[in-house]
mmCIF file with all atom_site columns, C-alpha atoms in Angstrom:
data_model
loop_
_atom_site.group_PDB
_atom_site.id
_atom_site.type_symbol
_atom_site.label_atom_id
_atom_site.label_alt_id
_atom_site.label_comp_id
_atom_site.label_asym_id
_atom_site.label_entity_id
_atom_site.label_seq_id
_atom_site.pdbx_PDB_ins_code
_atom_site.Cartn_x
_atom_site.Cartn_y
_atom_site.Cartn_z
_atom_site.occupancy
_atom_site.B_iso_or_equiv
_atom_site.pdbx_formal_charge
_atom_site.auth_seq_id
_atom_site.auth_comp_id
_atom_site.auth_asym_id
_atom_site.auth_atom_id
_atom_site.pdbx_PDB_model_num
ATOM 1   C CA . MET A 1 1   ? -3.222  21.004  -18.383 1.00 70.00 ? 173 MET A CA 1
ATOM 2   C CA . ALA A 1 2   ? -4.589  18.046  -16.436 1.00 86.00 ? 174 ALA A CA 1
ATOM 3   C CA . LYS A 1 3   ? -6.569  18.733  -13.296 1.00 94.00 ? 175 LYS A CA 1
ATOM 4   C CA . LEU A 1 4   ? -4.775  17.958  -10.018 1.00 96.00 ? 176 LEU A CA 1
ATOM 5   C CA . PHE A 1 5   ? -6.067  16.409  -6.810  1.00 97.00 ? 177 PHE A CA 1
ATOM 6   C CA . LYS A 1 6   ? -4.485  15.569  -3.451  1.00 97.00 ? 178 LYS A CA 1
ATOM 7   C CA . LEU A 1 7   ? -2.942  12.162  -2.614  1.00 97.00 ? 179 LEU A CA 1
ATOM 8   C CA . LYS A 1 8   ? -2.416  11.431  1.075   1.00 97.00 ? 180 LYS A CA 1
ATOM 9   C CA . VAL A 1 9   ? -0.797  8.166   2.214   1.00 96.00 ? 181 VAL A CA 1
ATOM 10  C CA . ASN A 1 10  ? -1.233  7.254   5.888   1.00 96.00 ? 182 ASN A CA 1
ATOM 11  C CA . THR A 1 11  ? 0.829   4.551   7.607   1.00 91.00 ? 183 THR A CA 1
ATOM 12  C CA . PRO A 1 12  ? 1.101   3.581   11.282  1.00 88.00 ? 184 PRO A CA 1
ATOM 13  C CA . ALA A 1 13  ? 4.097   5.953   11.507  1.00 86.00 ? 185 ALA A CA 1
ATOM 14  C CA . GLY A 1 14  ? 1.987   8.910   10.313  1.00 92.00 ? 186 GLY A CA 1
ATOM 15  C CA . ILE A 1 15  ? 1.520   10.661  6.984   1.00 94.00 ? 187 ILE A CA 1
ATOM 16  C CA . PHE A 1 16  ? 4.050   9.066   4.631   1.00 92.00 ? 188 PHE A CA 1
ATOM 17  C CA . PHE A 1 17  ? 3.314   11.196  1.569   1.00 93.00 ? 189 PHE A CA 1
ATOM 18  C CA . GLU A 1 18  ? 1.060   14.107  0.640   1.00 96.00 ? 190 GLU A CA 1
ATOM 19  C CA . ASP A 1 19  ? 1.097   15.969  -2.657  1.00 96.00 ? 191 ASP A CA 1
ATOM 20  C CA . ASP A 1 20  ? -0.950  16.936  -5.698  1.00 96.00 ? 192 ASP A CA 1
ATOM 21  C CA . ILE A 1 21  ? -1.144  14.337  -8.460  1.00 97.00 ? 193 ILE A CA 1
ATOM 22  C CA . ILE A 1 22  ? -2.853  13.861  -11.812 1.00 97.00 ? 194 ILE A CA 1
ATOM 23  C CA . GLN A 1 23  ? -3.717  10.146  -11.526 1.00 97.00 ? 195 GLN A CA 1
ATOM 24  C CA . ILE A 1 24  ? -3.221  7.017   -9.444  1.00 97.00 ? 196 ILE A CA 1
ATOM 25  C CA . GLU A 1 25  ? -3.774  3.365   -10.388 1.00 97.00 ? 197 GLU A CA 1
ATOM 26  C CA . LEU A 1 26  ? -4.427  0.884   -7.560  1.00 96.00 ? 198 LEU A CA 1
ATOM 27  C CA . ARG A 1 27  ? -4.937  -2.896  -7.591  1.00 94.00 ? 199 ARG A CA 1
ATOM 28  C CA . THR A 1 28  ? -8.147  -3.920  -5.825  1.00 95.00 ? 200 THR A CA 1
ATOM 29  C CA . PRO A 1 29  ? -9.833  -7.319  -5.389  1.00 94.00 ? 201 PRO A CA 1
ATOM 30  C CA . SER A 1 30  ? -12.016 -6.482  -8.422  1.00 95.00 ? 202 SER A CA 1
ATOM 31  C CA . GLY A 1 31  ? -9.160  -5.293  -10.624 1.00 94.00 ? 203 GLY A CA 1
ATOM 32  C CA . VAL A 1 32  ? -7.137  -2.153  -11.249 1.00 95.00 ? 204 VAL A CA 1
ATOM 33  C CA . ILE A 1 33  ? -8.834  1.181   -10.640 1.00 96.00 ? 205 ILE A CA 1
ATOM 34  C CA . GLY A 1 34  ? -7.576  4.449   -12.045 1.00 96.00 ? 206 GLY A CA 1
ATOM 35  C CA . VAL A 1 35  ? -8.526  7.604   -10.172 1.00 97.00 ? 207 VAL A CA 1
ATOM 36  C CA . LEU A 1 36  ? -8.425  11.141  -11.569 1.00 96.00 ? 208 LEU A CA 1
ATOM 37  C CA . ALA A 1 37  ? -9.640  14.466  -10.179 1.00 96.00 ? 209 ALA A CA 1
ATOM 38  C CA . ASP A 1 38  ? -13.459 14.648  -9.939  1.00 96.00 ? 210 ASP A CA 1
ATOM 39  C CA . HIS A 1 39  ? -13.739 10.840  -9.667  1.00 95.00 ? 211 HIS A CA 1
ATOM 40  C CA . GLN A 1 40  ? -16.998 9.537   -8.238  1.00 95.00 ? 212 GLN A CA 1
ATOM 41  C CA . PRO A 1 41  ? -16.767 9.003   -4.471  1.00 96.00 ? 213 PRO A CA 1
ATOM 42  C CA . VAL A 1 42  ? -15.616 5.455   -3.696  1.00 96.00 ? 214 VAL A CA 1
ATOM 43  C CA . ILE A 1 43  ? -14.136 3.442   -0.847  1.00 97.00 ? 215 ILE A CA 1
ATOM 44  C CA . GLY A 1 44  ? -12.262 0.207   -1.522  1.00 97.00 ? 216 GLY A CA 1
ATOM 45  C CA . SER A 1 45  ? -9.566  -2.188  -0.445  1.00 96.00 ? 217 SER A CA 1
ATOM 46  C CA . ILE A 1 46  ? -6.064  -2.432  -1.906  1.00 95.00 ? 218 ILE A CA 1
ATOM 47  C CA . LEU A 1 47  ? -4.113  -5.610  -2.605  1.00 91.00 ? 219 LEU A CA 1
ATOM 48  C CA . PRO A 1 48  ? -0.328  -5.830  -2.169  1.00 87.00 ? 220 PRO A CA 1
ATOM 49  C CA . SER A 1 49  ? 0.921   -4.523  -5.493  1.00 87.00 ? 221 SER A CA 1
ATOM 50  C CA . LEU A 1 50  ? 2.683   -1.830  -7.425  1.00 88.00 ? 222 LEU A CA 1
ATOM 51  C CA . CYS A 1 51  ? 0.622   1.309   -7.807  1.00 93.00 ? 223 CYS A CA 1
ATOM 52  C CA . TRP A 1 52  ? 1.315   3.896   -10.464 1.00 95.00 ? 224 TRP A CA 1
ATOM 53  C CA . ILE A 1 53  ? 1.161   7.616   -9.805  1.00 96.00 ? 225 ILE A CA 1
ATOM 54  C CA . LYS A 1 54  ? 1.257   10.380  -12.388 1.00 96.00 ? 226 LYS A CA 1
ATOM 55  C CA . ASP A 1 55  ? 2.705   13.332  -10.483 1.00 94.00 ? 227 ASP A CA 1
ATOM 56  C CA . SER A 1 56  ? 1.861   17.004  -11.021 1.00 92.00 ? 228 SER A CA 1
ATOM 57  C CA . LYS A 1 57  ? 4.603   17.262  -13.684 1.00 92.00 ? 229 LYS A CA 1
ATOM 58  C CA . GLY A 1 58  ? 3.250   14.294  -15.642 1.00 92.00 ? 230 GLY A CA 1
ATOM 59  C CA . ASN A 1 59  ? 5.959   11.837  -14.551 1.00 92.00 ? 231 ASN A CA 1
ATOM 60  C CA . ARG A 1 60  ? 4.748   8.267   -14.004 1.00 93.00 ? 232 ARG A CA 1
ATOM 61  C CA . VAL A 1 61  ? 6.280   6.769   -10.851 1.00 92.00 ? 233 VAL A CA 1
ATOM 62  C CA . SER A 1 62  ? 5.663   3.453   -9.135  1.00 91.00 ? 234 SER A CA 1
ATOM 63  C CA . ALA A 1 63  ? 5.253   2.632   -5.475  1.00 91.00 ? 235 ALA A CA 1
ATOM 64  C CA . LEU A 1 64  ? 4.920   -0.591  -3.553  1.00 89.00 ? 236 LEU A CA 1
ATOM 65  C CA . VAL A 1 65  ? 1.802   -0.737  -1.399  1.00 90.00 ? 237 VAL A CA 1
ATOM 66  C CA . ASN A 1 66  ? 0.695   -3.470  0.987   1.00 86.00 ? 238 ASN A CA 1
ATOM 67  C CA . THR A 1 67  ? -2.906  -4.289  1.830   1.00 88.00 ? 239 THR A CA 1
ATOM 68  C CA . GLY A 1 68  ? -4.971  -1.323  2.869   1.00 94.00 ? 240 GLY A CA 1
ATOM 69  C CA . ILE A 1 69  ? -7.951  0.818   2.024   1.00 97.00 ? 241 ILE A CA 1
ATOM 70  C CA . PHE A 1 70  ? -8.510  3.927   -0.061  1.00 98.00 ? 242 PHE A CA 1
ATOM 71  C CA . GLU A 1 71  ? -11.199 6.574   -0.138  1.00 98.00 ? 243 GLU A CA 1
ATOM 72  C CA . THR A 1 72  ? -11.772 9.317   -2.663  1.00 97.00 ? 244 THR A CA 1
ATOM 73  C CA . ASP A 1 73  ? -14.276 12.141  -2.909  1.00 96.00 ? 245 ASP A CA 1
ATOM 74  C CA . GLY A 1 74  ? -12.995 13.411  -6.271  1.00 92.00 ? 246 GLY A CA 1
ATOM 75  C CA . LYS A 1 75  ? -10.973 16.220  -4.679  1.00 96.00 ? 247 LYS A CA 1
ATOM 76  C CA . SER A 1 76  ? -8.517  13.973  -2.824  1.00 97.00 ? 248 SER A CA 1
ATOM 77  C CA . ILE A 1 77  ? -7.633  10.330  -2.328  1.00 98.00 ? 249 ILE A CA 1
ATOM 78  C CA . ASN A 1 78  ? -6.596  8.919   1.037   1.00 98.00 ? 250 ASN A CA 1
ATOM 79  C CA . ILE A 1 79  ? -4.724  5.630   1.329   1.00 98.00 ? 251 ILE A CA 1
ATOM 80  C CA . ILE A 1 80  ? -4.370  3.832   4.642   1.00 97.00 ? 252 ILE A CA 1
ATOM 81  C CA . THR A 1 81  ? -1.836  1.007   4.632   1.00 94.00 ? 253 THR A CA 1
ATOM 82  C CA . ASP A 1 82  ? 0.857   -0.447  6.852   1.00 87.00 ? 254 ASP A CA 1
ATOM 83  C CA . PHE A 1 83  ? 3.504   -0.281  4.089   1.00 87.00 ? 255 PHE A CA 1
ATOM 84  C CA . PHE A 1 84  ? 4.055   2.163   1.234   1.00 90.00 ? 256 PHE A CA 1
ATOM 85  C CA . ASP A 1 85  ? 7.281   3.188   -0.447  1.00 87.00 ? 257 ASP A CA 1
ATOM 86  C CA . PHE A 1 86  ? 8.394   4.389   -3.852  1.00 88.00 ? 258 PHE A CA 1
ATOM 87  C CA . THR A 1 87  ? 10.130  1.613   -5.789  1.00 83.00 ? 259 THR A CA 1
ATOM 88  C CA . ASN A 1 88  ? 13.212  3.695   -6.485  1.00 78.00 ? 260 ASN A CA 1
ATOM 89  C CA . LYS A 1 89  ? 13.789  3.682   -2.688  1.00 75.00 ? 261 LYS A CA 1
ATOM 90  C CA . ILE A 1 90  ? 13.101  -0.020  -2.016  1.00 66.00 ? 262 ILE A CA 1
ATOM 91  C CA . ASN A 1 91  ? 16.107  -2.020  -0.910  1.00 65.00 ? 263 ASN A CA 1
ATOM 92  C CA . ASP A 1 92  ? 16.843  -5.086  1.174   1.00 67.00 ? 264 ASP A CA 1
ATOM 93  C CA . SER A 1 93  ? 16.873  -3.142  4.452   1.00 68.00 ? 265 SER A CA 1
ATOM 94  C CA . VAL A 1 94  ? 13.307  -1.899  3.831   1.00 67.00 ? 266 VAL A CA 1
ATOM 95  C CA . LEU A 1 95  ? 12.126  -5.478  3.319   1.00 70.00 ? 267 LEU A CA 1
ATOM 96  C CA . GLU A 1 96  ? 14.098  -6.686  6.357   1.00 73.00 ? 268 GLU A CA 1
ATOM 97  C CA . ILE A 1 97  ? 12.345  -4.110  8.565   1.00 73.00 ? 269 ILE A CA 1
ATOM 98  C CA . ARG A 1 98  ? 8.958   -5.237  7.221   1.00 72.00 ? 270 ARG A CA 1
ATOM 99  C CA . LYS A 1 99  ? 9.922   -8.879  7.823   1.00 74.00 ? 271 LYS A CA 1
ATOM 100 C CA . GLN A 1 100 ? 10.825  -8.042  11.455  1.00 78.00 ? 272 GLN A CA 1
ATOM 101 C CA . LYS A 1 101 ? 7.482   -6.284  11.980  1.00 75.00 ? 273 LYS A CA 1
ATOM 102 C CA . ILE A 1 102 ? 5.609   -9.294  10.618  1.00 74.00 ? 274 ILE A CA 1
ATOM 103 C CA . ALA A 1 103 ? 7.609   -11.623 12.908  1.00 75.00 ? 275 ALA A CA 1
ATOM 104 C CA . GLU A 1 104 ? 6.742   -9.384  15.880  1.00 76.00 ? 276 GLU A CA 1
ATOM 105 C CA . ALA A 1 105 ? 3.051   -9.420  14.943  1.00 73.00 ? 277 ALA A CA 1
ATOM 106 C CA . ILE A 1 106 ? 3.104   -13.223 14.683  1.00 71.00 ? 278 ILE A CA 1
ATOM 107 C CA . LYS A 1 107 ? 4.821   -13.480 18.075  1.00 74.00 ? 279 LYS A CA 1
ATOM 108 C CA . SER A 1 108 ? 2.278   -11.184 19.734  1.00 72.00 ? 280 SER A CA 1
ATOM 109 C CA . ALA A 1 109 ? -0.566  -13.213 18.209  1.00 68.00 ? 281 ALA A CA 1
ATOM 110 C CA . GLU A 1 110 ? 0.862   -16.405 19.771  1.00 69.00 ? 282 GLU A CA 1
ATOM 111 C CA . SER A 1 111 ? -0.511  -15.320 23.132  1.00 68.00 ? 283 SER A CA 1
ATOM 112 C CA . THR A 1 112 ? -4.069  -15.770 21.900  1.00 63.00 ? 284 THR A CA 1
ATOM 113 C CA . THR A 1 113 ? -5.865  -18.835 23.197  1.00 63.00 ? 285 THR A CA 1
ATOM 114 C CA . ASN A 1 114 ? -7.709  -19.213 19.908  1.00 68.00 ? 286 ASN A CA 1
ATOM 115 C CA . VAL A 1 115 ? -5.437  -21.474 17.819  1.00 68.00 ? 287 VAL A CA 1
ATOM 116 C CA . LYS A 1 116 ? -7.431  -20.990 14.604  1.00 72.00 ? 288 LYS A CA 1
ATOM 117 C CA . LEU A 1 117 ? -7.264  -17.211 14.986  1.00 69.00 ? 289 LEU A CA 1
ATOM 118 C CA . TYR A 1 118 ? -3.495  -17.348 15.549  1.00 68.00 ? 290 TYR A CA 1
ATOM 119 C CA . GLU A 1 119 ? -2.948  -19.640 12.555  1.00 74.00 ? 291 GLU A CA 1
ATOM 120 C CA . GLY A 1 120 ? -5.073  -17.344 10.376  1.00 74.00 ? 292 GLY A CA 1
ATOM 121 C CA . ILE A 1 121 ? -3.100  -14.277 11.428  1.00 70.00 ? 293 ILE A CA 1
ATOM 122 C CA . GLN A 1 122 ? 0.188   -16.087 10.844  1.00 72.00 ? 294 GLN A CA 1
ATOM 123 C CA . ARG A 1 123 ? -0.850  -17.221 7.334   1.00 76.00 ? 295 ARG A CA 1
ATOM 124 C CA . LYS A 1 124 ? -2.058  -13.731 6.399   1.00 74.00 ? 296 LYS A CA 1
ATOM 125 C CA . LEU A 1 125 ? 1.141   -12.024 7.552   1.00 73.00 ? 297 LEU A CA 1
ATOM 126 C CA . GLU A 1 126 ? 3.389   -14.597 5.881   1.00 75.00 ? 298 GLU A CA 1
ATOM 127 C CA . LYS A 1 127 ? 1.412   -14.186 2.628   1.00 76.00 ? 299 LYS A CA 1
ATOM 128 C CA . GLU A 1 128 ? 1.862   -10.396 2.798   1.00 73.00 ? 300 GLU A CA 1
ATOM 129 C CA . LEU A 1 129 ? 5.617   -10.825 3.176   1.00 72.00 ? 301 LEU A CA 1
ATOM 130 C CA . GLU A 1 130 ? 5.712   -13.311 0.289   1.00 75.00 ? 302 GLU A CA 1
ATOM 131 C CA . ASP A 1 131 ? 3.749   -10.863 -1.916  1.00 72.00 ? 303 ASP A CA 1
ATOM 132 C CA . LEU A 1 132 ? 6.101   -7.997  -1.023  1.00 70.00 ? 304 LEU A CA 1
ATOM 133 C CA . ASN A 1 133 ? 9.127   -10.150 -1.848  1.00 69.00 ? 305 ASN A CA 1
ATOM 134 C CA . LYS A 1 134 ? 7.659   -11.130 -5.247  1.00 71.00 ? 306 LYS A CA 1
ATOM 135 C CA . LEU A 1 135 ? 6.898   -7.520  -6.141  1.00 67.00 ? 307 LEU A CA 1
ATOM 136 C CA . THR A 1 136 ? 10.414  -6.329  -5.382  1.00 63.00 ? 308 THR A CA 1
ATOM 137 C CA . LYS A 1 137 ? 12.301  -9.065  -7.262  1.00 63.00 ? 309 LYS A CA 1
ATOM 138 C CA . LYS A 1 138 ? 13.987  -7.563  -10.277 1.00 47.00 ? 310 LYS A CA 1
#
């Protein structure tokens, strides 16, 4: 039997998911990383992508994750992101809520006096939404 370790997904709303898993695959700026129990300690960033999780029963499930960071010590892996959901639950209303949050973030950034900073934030948030839309197209 494969060795299990703890996956914990944190979002601004709190802990989204916490359970024992066998493996997780995440897309990082340097490529895809697969993490198993007893993995070397590592901290890294996550790109908007599908991640693959092998649950404690050996089922391989996919989840949509936005930009974020992860940290593992070999006994657990923690993911911090502003969006995470299992693909079998993704629907248009989930994307609409994310789109509204991005629009709100852009609006709140408008109050900055630094035009370049505002434009950078706007581009980044619009790119995240575009990436999420591409990943969920069937």
